mmCIF file of C-alpha atoms in Angstrom:
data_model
loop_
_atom_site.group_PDB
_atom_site.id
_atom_site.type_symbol
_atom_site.label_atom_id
_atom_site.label_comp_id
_atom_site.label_asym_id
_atom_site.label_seq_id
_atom_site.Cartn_x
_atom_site.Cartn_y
_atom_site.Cartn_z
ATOM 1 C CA UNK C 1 46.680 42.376 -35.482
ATOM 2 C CA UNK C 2 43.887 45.198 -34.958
ATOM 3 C CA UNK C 3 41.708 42.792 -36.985
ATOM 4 C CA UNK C 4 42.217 39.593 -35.027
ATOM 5 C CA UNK C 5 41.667 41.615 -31.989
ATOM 6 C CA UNK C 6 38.781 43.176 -32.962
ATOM 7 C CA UNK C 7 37.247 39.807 -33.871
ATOM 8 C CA UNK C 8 38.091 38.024 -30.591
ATOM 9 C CA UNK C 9 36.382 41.468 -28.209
ATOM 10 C CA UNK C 10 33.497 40.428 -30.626
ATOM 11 C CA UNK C 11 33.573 36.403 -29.828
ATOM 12 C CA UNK C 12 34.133 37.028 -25.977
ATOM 13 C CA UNK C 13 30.985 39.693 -25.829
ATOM 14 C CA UNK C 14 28.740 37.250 -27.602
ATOM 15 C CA UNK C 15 29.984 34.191 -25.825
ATOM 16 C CA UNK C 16 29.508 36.549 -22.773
ATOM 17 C CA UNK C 17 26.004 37.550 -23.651
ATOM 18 C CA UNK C 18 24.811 33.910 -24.332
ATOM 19 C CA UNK C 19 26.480 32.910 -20.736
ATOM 20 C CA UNK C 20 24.595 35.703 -18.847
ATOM 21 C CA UNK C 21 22.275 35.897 -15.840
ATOM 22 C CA UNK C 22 18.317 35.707 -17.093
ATOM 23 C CA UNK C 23 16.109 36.791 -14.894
ATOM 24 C CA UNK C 24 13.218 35.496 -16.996
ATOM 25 C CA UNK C 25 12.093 31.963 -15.363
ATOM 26 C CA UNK C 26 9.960 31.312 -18.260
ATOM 27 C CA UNK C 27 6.332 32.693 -16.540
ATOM 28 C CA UNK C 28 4.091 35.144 -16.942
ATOM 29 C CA UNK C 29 1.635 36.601 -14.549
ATOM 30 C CA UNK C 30 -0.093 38.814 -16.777
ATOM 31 C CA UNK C 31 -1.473 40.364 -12.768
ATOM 32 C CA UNK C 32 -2.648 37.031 -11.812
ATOM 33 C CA UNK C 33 -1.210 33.863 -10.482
ATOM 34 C CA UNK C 34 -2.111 31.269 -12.657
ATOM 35 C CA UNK C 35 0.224 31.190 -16.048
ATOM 36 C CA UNK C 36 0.519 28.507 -18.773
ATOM 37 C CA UNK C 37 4.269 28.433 -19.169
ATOM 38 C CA UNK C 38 7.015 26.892 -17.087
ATOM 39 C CA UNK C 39 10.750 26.742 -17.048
ATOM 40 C CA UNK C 40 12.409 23.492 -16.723
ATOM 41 C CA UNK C 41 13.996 24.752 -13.437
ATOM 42 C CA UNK C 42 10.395 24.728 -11.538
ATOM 43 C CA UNK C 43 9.460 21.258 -13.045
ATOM 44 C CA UNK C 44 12.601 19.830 -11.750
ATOM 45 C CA UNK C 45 11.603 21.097 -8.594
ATOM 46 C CA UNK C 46 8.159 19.202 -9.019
ATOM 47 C CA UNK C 47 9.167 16.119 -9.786
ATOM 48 C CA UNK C 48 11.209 15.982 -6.868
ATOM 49 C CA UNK C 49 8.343 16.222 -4.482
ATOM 50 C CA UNK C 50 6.235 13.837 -6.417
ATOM 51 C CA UNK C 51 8.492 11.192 -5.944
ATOM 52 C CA UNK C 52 8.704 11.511 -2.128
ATOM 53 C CA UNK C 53 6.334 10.154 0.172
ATOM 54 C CA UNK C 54 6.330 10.477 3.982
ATOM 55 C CA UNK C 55 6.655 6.355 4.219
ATOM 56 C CA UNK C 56 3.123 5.897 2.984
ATOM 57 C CA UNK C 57 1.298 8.255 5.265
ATOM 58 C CA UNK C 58 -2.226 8.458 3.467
ATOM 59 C CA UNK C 59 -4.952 10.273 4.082
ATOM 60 C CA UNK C 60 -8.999 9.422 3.108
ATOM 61 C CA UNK C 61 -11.368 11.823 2.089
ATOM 62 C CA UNK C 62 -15.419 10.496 2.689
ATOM 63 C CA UNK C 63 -18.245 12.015 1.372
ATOM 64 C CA UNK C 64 -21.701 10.668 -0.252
ATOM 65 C CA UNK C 65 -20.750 7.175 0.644
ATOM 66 C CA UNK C 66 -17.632 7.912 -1.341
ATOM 67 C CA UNK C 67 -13.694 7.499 -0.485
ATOM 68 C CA UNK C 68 -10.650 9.082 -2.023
ATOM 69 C CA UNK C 69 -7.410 7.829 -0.424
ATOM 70 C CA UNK C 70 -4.146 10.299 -1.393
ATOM 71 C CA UNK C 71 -0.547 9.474 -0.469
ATOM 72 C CA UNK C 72 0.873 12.287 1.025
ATOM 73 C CA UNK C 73 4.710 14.015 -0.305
ATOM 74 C CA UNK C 74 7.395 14.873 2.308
ATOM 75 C CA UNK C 75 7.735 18.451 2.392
ATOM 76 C CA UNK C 76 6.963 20.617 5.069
ATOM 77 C CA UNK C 77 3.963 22.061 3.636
ATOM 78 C CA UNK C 78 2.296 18.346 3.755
ATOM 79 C CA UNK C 79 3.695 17.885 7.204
ATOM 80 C CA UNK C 80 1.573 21.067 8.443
ATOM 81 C CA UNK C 81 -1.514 19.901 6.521
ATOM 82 C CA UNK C 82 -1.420 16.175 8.364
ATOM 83 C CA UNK C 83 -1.295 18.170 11.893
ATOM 84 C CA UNK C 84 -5.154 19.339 11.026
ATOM 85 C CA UNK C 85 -6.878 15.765 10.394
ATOM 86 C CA UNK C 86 -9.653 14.757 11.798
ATOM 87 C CA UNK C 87 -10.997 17.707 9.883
ATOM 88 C CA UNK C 88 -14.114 18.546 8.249
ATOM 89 C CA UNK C 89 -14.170 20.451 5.187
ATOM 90 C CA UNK C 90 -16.533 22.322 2.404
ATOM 91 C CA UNK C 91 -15.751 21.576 -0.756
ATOM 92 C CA UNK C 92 -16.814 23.647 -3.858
ATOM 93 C CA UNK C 93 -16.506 23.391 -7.685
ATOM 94 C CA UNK C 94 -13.346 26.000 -8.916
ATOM 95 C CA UNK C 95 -12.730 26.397 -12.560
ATOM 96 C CA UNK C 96 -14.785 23.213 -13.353
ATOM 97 C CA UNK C 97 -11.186 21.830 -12.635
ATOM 98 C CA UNK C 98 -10.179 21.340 -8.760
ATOM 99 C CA UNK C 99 -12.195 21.040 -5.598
ATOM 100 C CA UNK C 100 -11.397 23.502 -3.101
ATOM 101 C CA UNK C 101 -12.304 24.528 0.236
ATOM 102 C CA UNK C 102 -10.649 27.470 2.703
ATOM 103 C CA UNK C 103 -8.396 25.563 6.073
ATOM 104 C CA UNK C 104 -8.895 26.643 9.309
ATOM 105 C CA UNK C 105 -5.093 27.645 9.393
ATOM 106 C CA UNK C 106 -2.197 28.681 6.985
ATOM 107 C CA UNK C 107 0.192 26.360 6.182
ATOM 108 C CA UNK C 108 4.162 26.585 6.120
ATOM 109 C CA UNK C 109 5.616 27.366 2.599
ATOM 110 C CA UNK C 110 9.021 26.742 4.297
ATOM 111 C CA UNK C 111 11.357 25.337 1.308
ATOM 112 C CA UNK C 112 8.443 25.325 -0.961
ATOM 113 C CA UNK C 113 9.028 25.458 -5.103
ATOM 114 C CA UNK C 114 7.477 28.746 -6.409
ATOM 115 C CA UNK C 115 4.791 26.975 -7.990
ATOM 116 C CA UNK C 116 3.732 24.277 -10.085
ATOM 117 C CA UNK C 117 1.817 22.640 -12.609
ATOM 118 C CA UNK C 118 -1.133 20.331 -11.067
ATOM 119 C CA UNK C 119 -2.780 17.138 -13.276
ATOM 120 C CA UNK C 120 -5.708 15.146 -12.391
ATOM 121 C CA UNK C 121 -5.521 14.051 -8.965
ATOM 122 C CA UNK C 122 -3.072 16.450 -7.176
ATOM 123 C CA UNK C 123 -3.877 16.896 -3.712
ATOM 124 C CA UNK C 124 -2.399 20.731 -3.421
ATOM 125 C CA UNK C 125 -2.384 23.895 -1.101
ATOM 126 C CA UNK C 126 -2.839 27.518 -2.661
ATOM 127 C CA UNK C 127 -0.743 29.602 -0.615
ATOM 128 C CA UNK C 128 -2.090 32.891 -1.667
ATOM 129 C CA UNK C 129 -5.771 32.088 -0.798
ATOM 130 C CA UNK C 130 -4.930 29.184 1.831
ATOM 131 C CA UNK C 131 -7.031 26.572 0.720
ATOM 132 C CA UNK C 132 -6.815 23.111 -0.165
ATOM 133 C CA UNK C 133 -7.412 22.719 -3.991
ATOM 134 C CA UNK C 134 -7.931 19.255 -5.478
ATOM 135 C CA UNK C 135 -7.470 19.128 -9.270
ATOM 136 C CA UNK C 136 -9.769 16.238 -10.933
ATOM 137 C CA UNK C 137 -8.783 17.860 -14.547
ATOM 138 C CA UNK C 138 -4.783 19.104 -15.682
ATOM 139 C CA UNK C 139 -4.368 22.652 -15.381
ATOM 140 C CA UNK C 140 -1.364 25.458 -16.520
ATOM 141 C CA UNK C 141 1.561 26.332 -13.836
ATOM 142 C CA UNK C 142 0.341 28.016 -10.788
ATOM 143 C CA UNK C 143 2.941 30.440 -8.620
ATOM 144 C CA UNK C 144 2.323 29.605 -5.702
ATOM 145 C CA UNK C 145 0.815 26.275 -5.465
ATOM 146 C CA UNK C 146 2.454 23.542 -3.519
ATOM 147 C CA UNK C 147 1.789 20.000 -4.294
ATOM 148 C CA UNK C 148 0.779 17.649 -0.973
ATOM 149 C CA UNK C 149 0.094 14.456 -2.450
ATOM 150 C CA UNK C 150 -1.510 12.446 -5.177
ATOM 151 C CA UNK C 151 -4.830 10.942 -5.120
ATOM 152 C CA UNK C 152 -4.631 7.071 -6.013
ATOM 153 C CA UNK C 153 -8.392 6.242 -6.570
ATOM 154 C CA UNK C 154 -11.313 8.089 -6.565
ATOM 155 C CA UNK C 155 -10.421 11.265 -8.519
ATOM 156 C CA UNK C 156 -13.726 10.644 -10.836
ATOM 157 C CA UNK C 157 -15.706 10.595 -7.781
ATOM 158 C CA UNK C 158 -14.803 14.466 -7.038
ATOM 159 C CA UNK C 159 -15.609 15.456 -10.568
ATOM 160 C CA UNK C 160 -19.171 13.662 -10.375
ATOM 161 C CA UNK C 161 -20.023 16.142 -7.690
ATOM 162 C CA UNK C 162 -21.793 19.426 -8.270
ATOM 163 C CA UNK C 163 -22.243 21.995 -5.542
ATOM 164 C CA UNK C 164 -20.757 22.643 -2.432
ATOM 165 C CA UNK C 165 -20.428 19.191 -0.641
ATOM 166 C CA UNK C 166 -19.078 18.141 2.807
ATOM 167 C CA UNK C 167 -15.907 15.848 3.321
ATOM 168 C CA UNK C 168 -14.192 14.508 6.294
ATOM 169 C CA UNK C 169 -10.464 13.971 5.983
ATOM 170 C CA UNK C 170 -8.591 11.506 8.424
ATOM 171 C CA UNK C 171 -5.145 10.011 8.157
ATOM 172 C CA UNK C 172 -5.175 6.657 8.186
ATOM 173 C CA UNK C 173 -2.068 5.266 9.045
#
């Protein structure tokens, strides 16, 4: 009896260990915010805002003669962005991997994911620096980064540039 008691305190701790909380969400800061792993729990939470779009609102971005248009997500960090436009940014090189320029306000994080992992032609906001960042090459999981919207032509235009440049940013529907 001591025996097949002894062996079932054993299966319930290990089937008790395996069950438990883990605080570990799969990232590491190393002191900064960028990281190159992600948990399945914060792409889920991506993918959900990629697939929703505030009914087609779009937005174009002009500069040299050039236009980007980017369909905009619903989430309430987007929703604050589209109150700025008309607006008229500066946009410098980052990284040689996004485009990104300080906003004349903070946005709302409200119900935000605590990061995420940008690709070629994200249209995102950097929370901790507030400033628009537009990725034109993949890059690792970012805390704090909150997709906006997705470019859906031009993205090779923004890589072609080199040095600060000017942009103008309307909605346009």
């Amino acid at each position: 009896m001591k025996k097949v008691s002894l062996v079932l305190i054993l299966t319930m701790t290990f089937a008790l260990a395996a069950c438990g909380s883990n605080d570990n969400d799969g990232s590491n800061t190393n002191g900064g915010d960028t990281v190159s792993n992600t948990s399945s729990n914060e792409n889920s939470q991506d993918s959900t805002i990629d697939n929703d779009n505030l009914e087609d609102v779009r937005i174009k971005l002009t500069f040299n003669n050039e236009e980007v248009i980017v369909y905009m997500y619903d989430n309430p960090t987007s929703r604050d962005f589209l109150t700025l436009p008309p607006l008229t940014l500066t946009l410098e090189d980052h990284a040689v991997t996004e485009k990104i320029s300080l906003l004349p306000k903070r946005l709302s994080t409200e119900d935000a994911p605590s990061g995420s992992e940008p690709s070629v032609g994200d249209f995102t906001y950097y929370s901790p620096w507030g400033n628009l960042a537009i990725f034109y090459k993949d890059f690792g999981y970012s805390n704090r980064l909150i997709k906006l919207g997705k470019i859906v032509s031009g993205t090779e235009k923004l890589a072609g540039i080199n040095g600060d440049f000017p942009v103008k940013i309307k909605k346009i529907n």
